[in-house]
Coordinates of C-alpha atoms and ligand atoms in Angstrom, one line a residue:
X410 CA -0.2 -0.1 0.1
X411 CA 1.1 3.6 -0.5
X412 CA 1.9 5.7 2.6
X413 CA 3.3 9.2 3.1
X414 CA 6.5 8.3 5.1
X415 CA 9.1 10.4 6.8
X416 CA 12.5 8.8 6.9
X417 CA 14.6 11.6 8.3
X418 CA 13.8 14.4 10.3
X419 CA 14.0 17.3 9.5
X420 CA 12.5 16.0 6.1
X421 CA 9.7 15.8 3.6
X422 CA 7.3 13.1 3.4
X423 CA 7.8 10.5 0.6
X424 CA 5.1 8.4 -0.9
X425 CA 6.5 4.7 -0.5
X426 CA 5.0 1.4 -0.9
X427 CA 4.8 -0.3 2.6
X428 CA 3.6 -3.7 3.8
X429 CA 0.6 -3.8 6.2
X430 CA 0.1 -7.0 8.3
X431 CA -3.1 -8.7 9.0
X432 CA -5.1 -7.9 12.1
X433 CA -4.3 -9.7 15.1
X434 CA -6.3 -9.9 18.5
X435 CA -8.0 -6.6 19.1
X436 CA -6.7 -5.1 15.8
X437 CA -8.7 -3.5 13.1
X438 CA -7.6 -3.1 9.5
X439 CA -9.1 0.1 7.9
X440 CA -9.2 1.4 4.3
X441 CA -8.5 4.9 4.6
X442 CA -10.7 7.2 2.8
X443 CA -10.0 10.6 4.3
X444 CA -7.0 12.3 6.4
X445 CA -6.6 15.8 7.8
X446 CA -3.5 17.6 7.9
X447 CA -2.7 18.4 11.6
X448 CA 0.1 20.7 12.6
X449 CA 1.4 18.0 15.0
X450 CA 2.5 15.8 12.0
X451 CA 4.2 19.0 10.6
X452 CA 6.3 19.4 14.1
X453 CA 7.7 15.9 13.6
X454 CA 8.6 16.8 9.8
X455 CA 10.3 19.8 11.0
X456 CA 12.2 17.8 13.7
X457 CA 10.5 20.1 16.4
X458 CA 9.2 17.2 18.2
X459 CA 11.3 13.8 18.0
X460 CA 9.5 10.5 17.1
X461 CA 10.7 7.1 16.2
X462 CA 11.6 6.9 12.6
X463 CA 10.8 5.8 9.8
X464 CA 7.1 6.9 10.6
X465 CA 3.8 7.1 8.5
X466 CA 2.5 10.4 9.6
X467 CA -1.2 11.2 10.1
X468 CA -3.6 10.8 13.1
X469 CA -6.8 12.3 12.0
X470 CA -8.4 9.9 9.6
X471 CA -11.6 8.0 8.8
X472 CA -12.2 5.1 6.7
X473 CA -14.1 1.7 6.2
X474 CA -13.2 -1.5 8.5
X475 CA -11.7 -4.0 6.0
X476 CA -10.9 -6.8 8.2
X477 CA -11.0 -7.4 12.2
X478 CA -8.8 -9.4 14.5
X479 CA -10.5 -12.6 16.4
X480 CA -11.0 -10.5 19.8
X481 CA -12.6 -7.4 18.3
X482 CA -16.0 -6.7 19.6
X483 CA -16.6 -3.0 19.0
X484 CA -16.8 -2.5 15.5
X485 CA -17.6 -4.9 12.2
X486 CA -16.5 -5.2 8.8
X487 CA -17.9 -2.5 6.6
X488 CA -18.4 0.1 9.4
X489 CA -17.4 3.7 8.7
X490 CA -14.8 4.6 11.6
X491 CA -12.9 7.5 12.8
X492 CA -9.6 7.0 14.4
X493 CA -8.3 8.6 17.4
X494 CA -4.7 8.7 18.7
X495 CA -6.1 8.5 22.5
X496 CA -5.8 4.6 22.2
X497 CA -6.3 3.4 25.7
X498 CA -5.4 0.0 27.3
X499 CA -8.7 0.1 29.6
X500 CA -6.7 -1.5 32.4
X501 CA -4.1 0.8 33.9
X502 CA -4.7 3.2 36.8
X503 CA -5.5 6.2 34.6
X504 CA -8.0 4.4 32.5
X505 CA -9.7 2.9 35.5
X506 CA -10.0 6.2 36.9
X507 CA -11.7 7.6 34.0
X508 CA -8.8 9.4 32.2
X509 CA -8.4 7.1 29.3
X510 CA -6.8 10.0 27.4
X511 CA -3.8 9.8 29.5
X512 CA -3.5 6.0 29.6
X513 CA -0.1 5.1 31.0
X514 CA 0.1 1.6 29.1
X515 CA -0.7 2.5 25.3
X516 CA 2.3 0.0 24.5
X517 CA -0.2 -2.9 25.8
X518 CA -2.3 -2.0 22.7
X519 CA 0.6 -2.6 20.3
X520 CA 2.5 -5.4 19.0
X521 CA 4.8 -7.5 21.0
X522 CA 8.4 -7.6 20.6
X523 CA 8.3 -11.3 19.2
X524 CA 5.4 -10.3 16.8
X525 CA 6.1 -8.8 13.2
X526 CA 5.5 -5.1 13.0
X527 CA 2.2 -3.6 11.9
X528 CA 3.9 -1.8 8.9
X529 CA 7.3 -2.7 7.2
X530 CA 9.3 -1.2 4.5
X531 CA 11.4 -3.8 2.5
X532 CA 11.4 -5.8 5.9
X533 CA 12.3 -3.0 8.2
X534 CA 9.9 -1.7 11.0
X535 CA 7.9 1.4 10.2
X536 CA 6.3 3.2 13.1
X537 CA 2.6 4.4 12.7
X538 CA 2.7 8.0 14.2
X539 CA 0.6 8.2 17.4
X540 CA -0.6 4.4 16.9
X541 CA -2.4 5.3 13.9
X542 CA -0.4 6.1 10.8
X543 CA -3.3 7.9 9.1
X544 CA -1.4 9.1 5.9
X545 CA -1.7 5.4 4.5
X546 CA -4.2 3.5 2.1
X547 CA -4.7 1.3 5.2
X548 CA -4.4 1.5 8.9
X549 CA -3.8 -1.3 11.3
X550 CA -4.9 -0.2 14.6
X551 CA -6.1 -1.4 18.2
X552 CA -9.9 -1.1 18.4
X553 CA -9.5 1.2 21.2
X554 CA -8.3 3.8 18.6
X555 CA -11.4 3.6 16.6
X556 CA -15.2 4.5 17.0
X557 CA -17.9 3.6 14.3
X558 CA -19.8 6.7 12.9
X559 CA -23.0 7.1 10.7
X560 CA -22.4 6.1 7.2
X561 CA -24.2 9.1 6.1
X562 CA -21.4 11.3 7.7
X563 CA -18.9 12.7 4.9
X564 CA -15.6 10.9 5.4
X565 CA -13.6 14.3 5.0
X566 CA -15.6 15.9 7.9
X567 CA -15.5 12.5 9.9
X568 CA -11.7 12.4 9.8
X569 CA -11.4 16.0 11.5
X570 CA -13.5 14.8 14.5
X571 CA -10.4 12.4 15.4
X572 CA -8.0 15.1 16.4
X573 CA -9.0 18.9 15.5
X574 CA -12.3 18.8 16.8
X575 CA -12.1 16.8 19.6
X576 CA -8.9 18.6 20.8
X577 CA -10.4 21.9 20.4
X578 CA -14.2 21.5 21.5
X579 CA -12.8 19.0 24.4
X580 CA -10.3 21.6 25.7
X581 CA -13.2 24.0 26.4
X582 CA -15.9 21.5 27.2
X583 CA -13.9 18.8 29.3
X584 CA -10.6 20.4 30.3
X585 CA -11.8 24.1 31.0
X586 CA -15.4 23.3 31.6
X587 CA -16.1 26.7 30.4
X588 CA -19.1 28.4 32.4
X589 CA -21.9 30.1 30.8
X590 CA -21.6 34.0 30.8
X591 CA -17.7 33.8 31.1
X592 CA -15.1 35.4 28.6
X593 CA -12.6 33.4 26.7
X594 CA -9.8 34.2 24.5
X595 CA -8.4 31.7 21.9
X596 CA -5.0 32.4 20.7
X597 CA -4.3 30.7 17.0
X598 CA -7.4 29.9 15.3
X599 CA -6.2 27.1 12.9
X600 CA -7.8 23.7 12.9
X601 CA -7.5 23.3 16.6
X602 CA -8.2 26.8 17.4
X603 CA -11.4 27.2 15.4
X604 CA -12.6 24.3 17.5
X605 CA -11.8 25.8 20.8
X606 CA -13.8 28.8 19.7
X607 CA -16.9 26.7 18.9
X608 CA -16.5 25.0 22.1
X609 CA -16.6 28.1 24.0
X610 CA -19.8 29.0 22.1
X611 CA -21.3 25.7 22.8
X612 CA -20.5 26.2 26.6
X613 CA -22.4 29.5 26.5
X614 CA -19.4 32.1 27.1
X615 CA -20.5 35.4 26.8
X616 CA -17.4 36.7 25.0
X617 CA -15.1 34.8 22.9
X618 CA -12.1 36.5 21.3
X619 CA -10.1 35.0 18.5
X620 CA -6.5 36.0 18.0
X621 CA -4.6 35.3 15.0
X622 CA -2.0 36.7 12.6
X623 CA -4.0 35.9 9.3
X624 CA -7.1 38.1 8.6
X625 CA -8.8 35.2 6.8
X626 CA -8.6 33.3 9.9
X627 CA -10.3 35.9 12.1
X628 CA -13.2 35.9 9.5
X629 CA -13.5 32.2 10.0
X630 CA -13.3 32.5 13.8
X631 CA -16.3 34.7 13.4
X632 CA -18.2 32.2 11.5
X633 CA -17.6 29.8 14.3
X634 CA -19.0 32.3 16.8
X635 CA -16.1 34.4 17.9
X636 CA -17.7 37.7 19.4
X637 CA -14.5 39.8 18.9
X638 CA -11.4 39.3 17.0
X639 CA -7.8 40.5 17.4
X640 CA -5.3 40.9 14.7
X641 CA -1.9 39.7 16.1
X642 CA 0.0 41.0 13.3
X643 CA -1.2 44.6 14.2
X644 CA 0.7 44.7 17.3
X645 CA 0.8 43.2 20.9
X646 CA -2.6 41.4 21.1
X647 CA -2.6 41.4 24.9
X648 CA -3.8 45.0 25.7
X649 CA -6.9 44.9 23.2
X650 CA -7.8 41.4 24.6
X651 CA -7.5 42.8 28.1
X652 CA -9.8 45.7 27.0
X653 CA -12.6 43.8 25.3
X654 CA -12.8 41.1 28.2
X655 CA -13.0 44.2 30.8
X656 CA -9.6 43.5 32.4
X657 CA -8.9 40.0 31.3
X658 CA -10.5 36.5 30.1
X659 CA -11.7 33.9 32.4
X660 CA -9.9 31.3 30.1
X661 CA -7.3 31.7 27.6
X662 CA -6.4 28.7 25.1
X663 CA -3.0 28.7 23.4
X664 CA -3.4 26.7 20.0
X665 CA -0.2 27.5 18.3
X666 CA 2.8 25.9 20.1
X667 CA 5.0 29.1 20.9
X668 CA 6.7 30.3 23.9
X669 CA 5.7 34.1 23.2
X670 CA 2.0 33.2 22.7
X671 CA 1.7 30.8 25.8
X672 CA 3.1 33.9 27.7
X673 CA 0.8 36.0 25.9
X674 CA -2.2 33.8 26.7
X675 CA -1.3 34.1 30.4
X676 CA -1.1 37.7 30.4
X677 CA -4.5 37.9 28.9
X678 CA -6.2 36.5 31.9
X679 CA -8.1 38.1 34.8
X680 CA -7.4 37.5 38.4
X681 CA -8.3 33.8 39.0
X682 CA -8.4 33.0 35.2
X683 CA -6.8 30.1 33.9
X684 CA -4.5 29.5 30.6
X685 CA -4.8 26.3 28.7
X686 CA -2.0 25.3 26.5
X687 CA -2.8 23.1 23.7
X688 CA 0.0 24.1 21.2
X689 CA 2.9 21.6 21.2
X690 CA 6.2 23.0 22.4
X691 CA 9.6 21.6 21.7
X692 CA 11.1 19.7 24.7
X693 CA 13.2 22.2 26.6
X694 CA 11.1 25.1 26.0
X695 CA 11.0 27.4 29.2
X696 CA 7.9 29.6 29.8
X697 CA 8.4 32.7 31.8
X698 CA 5.5 33.9 33.9
X699 CA 5.4 36.7 36.5
X700 CA 5.5 35.1 39.9
X701 CA 3.1 37.6 41.2
X702 CA 0.3 36.5 38.9
X703 CA 0.0 33.5 41.2
X704 CA -1.2 35.6 44.2
X705 CA -3.8 36.8 41.7
X706 CA -4.8 33.2 41.6
X707 CA -4.0 32.7 37.9
X708 CA -3.3 29.3 36.6
X709 CA -1.8 27.5 33.8
X710 CA -2.7 24.1 32.4
X711 CA -1.5 21.6 29.6
X712 CA -4.3 20.0 27.7
X713 CA -3.7 16.7 25.9
X714 CA -6.3 15.7 23.1
X715 CA -9.1 17.8 24.7
X716 CA -9.3 15.5 27.8
X717 CA -11.5 13.2 25.7
X718 CA -13.5 10.1 25.9
X719 CA -13.8 9.8 22.4
X720 CA -16.0 6.8 22.2
X721 CA -18.6 8.8 24.0
X722 CA -17.7 12.7 22.8
X723 CA -17.5 11.9 19.0
X724 CA -21.3 10.4 18.7
X725 CA -22.4 13.6 20.7
X726 CA -20.3 15.8 18.3
X727 CA -21.8 14.2 15.5
X728 CA -25.5 14.8 16.7
X729 CA -24.6 18.3 17.2
X730 CA -23.3 18.6 13.7
X731 CA -26.4 16.8 12.1
X732 CA -28.5 19.1 14.3
X733 CA -26.6 22.3 12.7
X734 CA -25.0 23.0 15.9
X735 CA -21.3 22.1 15.2
X736 CA -19.5 23.4 12.5
X737 CA -17.4 20.8 10.3
X738 CA -18.0 21.9 6.7
X739 CA -16.4 25.2 7.4
X740 CA -13.3 23.3 8.5
X741 CA -12.6 21.9 5.3
X742 CA -10.4 24.4 3.2
X743 CA -9.1 22.0 0.5
X744 CA -8.9 18.3 -0.7
X745 CA -5.7 16.8 -1.8
X746 CA -4.5 13.6 -3.5
X747 CA -1.9 11.9 -1.1
X748 CA 0.7 13.0 -3.8
X749 CA 0.4 16.5 -3.0
X750 CA 0.8 16.2 1.0
X751 CA 4.0 18.1 1.2
X752 CA 2.3 21.1 -0.7
X753 CA -0.6 20.7 1.8
X754 CA 1.9 21.2 4.6
X755 CA 3.6 24.3 2.9
X756 CA 0.1 25.8 2.5
X757 CA -0.6 25.0 6.7
X758 CA 2.7 26.4 7.8
X759 CA 1.6 29.6 6.2
X760 CA -1.5 29.8 8.0
X761 CA -3.7 29.8 5.1
X762 CA -6.1 26.9 5.8
X763 CA -8.3 25.7 8.5
X764 CA -7.8 22.0 7.5
X765 CA -6.7 20.4 4.2
X766 CA -8.0 16.9 3.5
X767 CA -6.5 14.2 1.9
X768 CA -8.9 12.0 -0.3
X769 CA -7.6 8.4 -1.1
X770 CA -8.5 6.9 -4.4
X771 CA -8.2 3.1 -4.0
Ligands
NAD790 N1 -2.5 19.3 22.8 C1 -3.0 18.3 22.0 O1 -3.5 17.4 22.3 C2 -2.9 18.8 20.5 C3 -3.9 18.0 19.4 C4 -3.5 18.6 18.2 C5 -2.7 19.7 17.9 N2 -2.1 20.4 18.8 C6 -1.3 21.6 18.5 O2 -1.9 22.4 18.3 C7 -1.2 23.5 17.7 C8 -2.2 24.0 16.6 O3 -2.5 22.9 15.6 P1 -3.2 23.6 14.3 O4 -3.5 22.1 13.6 O5 -4.4 24.3 14.6 O6 -2.3 24.5 13.8 P2 -2.5 25.6 12.4 O7 -1.4 25.6 11.6 O8 -4.0 24.9 11.6 O9 -3.1 26.6 13.2 C9 -2.0 27.4 13.8 C10 -2.7 28.9 13.8 O10 -2.0 30.1 14.4 C11 -1.7 31.1 13.7 N3 -0.4 31.6 14.3 C12 0.8 31.4 14.0 N4 1.7 32.1 14.7 C13 0.8 33.1 15.4 C14 1.0 34.1 16.0 N5 2.6 34.4 16.5 N6 0.1 34.9 16.6 C15 -1.2 34.7 16.3 N7 -1.4 33.6 15.6 C16 -0.4 32.8 14.9 C17 -1.9 30.6 12.3 O11 -2.2 31.7 11.5 C18 -2.8 29.7 12.2 O12 -4.1 30.0 12.0 C19 0.1 22.6 17.0 O13 0.8 22.9 17.8 C20 -0.5 21.4 17.2 O14 0.7 20.6 17.1 C21 -2.0 19.9 20.1
ZN791 ZN1 -3.7 16.4 15.6
ZN792 ZN1 -4.5 2.7 30.3

């Protein structure tokens, strides 16, 4: 099968012919139909975050179940499914205390060292990024990395649920538990940030301020329900955000992954407010905060994958979409064939799209 593979980092993706194994035990073989281009894959291509190589990137994909291992109970052949990298073992302390997205033993959902790898290139092991490997014609994943979705849901919209939507909406609803009537600011309005905006709107926030350095993103943010926008290319966004929120926001979300914007998000808070860092920062990044702000009861939190229970959350989000309460159509900026994936990432790096989506032609 063809897969967009990263052999060296930094580096570009190469479309290579890989071998995918048959499903064993709890594994599901999925024919990939659509895959979203998330910035996290790009961080790996840039070498900003290190992952074992070679790897098949992609972790925001949807497709059709082609075959299942003998122990699979949650999906059937022919089901339409969305993959989520929040694969969970179901038996570690985190999983058993209801924090599946922080599972401590994801390795238990993978292959044992004595088994052949799921993916290989001329006999050499290839790592599926984040236990998914979504930029490939087939994905071989544990059943706890998938959820069945209605066949009526278009695959390009479905794919985005698995990362951008669940990360953004989940940050507002699950992690921050945004309160009705509150004020929130979202710094960075790409595929993830736009979903934080709509998560805050769904939660009933009174003011939702969108900050981005690309004017088209601010327009999109308004379509997702932002009540105010601040163009970061026009100067320091902190004073205008503090103005709009009457002295600082209750919640600030950083969805870019830069030291400067994390620090800016914290500076946008009112007394007692909390900043949520969604953007991925390279290891070793040091964040500088003013110590006096802790007396003002300000807080800062990392958020991983929107603190999701994707098998419960995604069906809810799909209902909201079908009822017209959750935006998915507006997230899809472009469709690309797999061969154009590097061009797709160049466009993402310039901040020009909400999401580009690869459509596979099998
Ligand atoms: N924590 C998690 O679980 C999780 C999950 C998914 C993605 N992420 C991370 O979230 C971040 C965002 O991902 P994405 O796919 O939405 O990326 P994206 O490239 O689609 O969006 C980034 C946005 O930030 C804007 N931007 C860039 N620099 C800016 C600046 N200095 N000031 C204001 N705006 C600026 C860009 O114009 C763009 O709209 C990435 O770091 C990604 O790795 C984290
Ligand atoms: Zn992602
Ligand atoms: Zn676990």
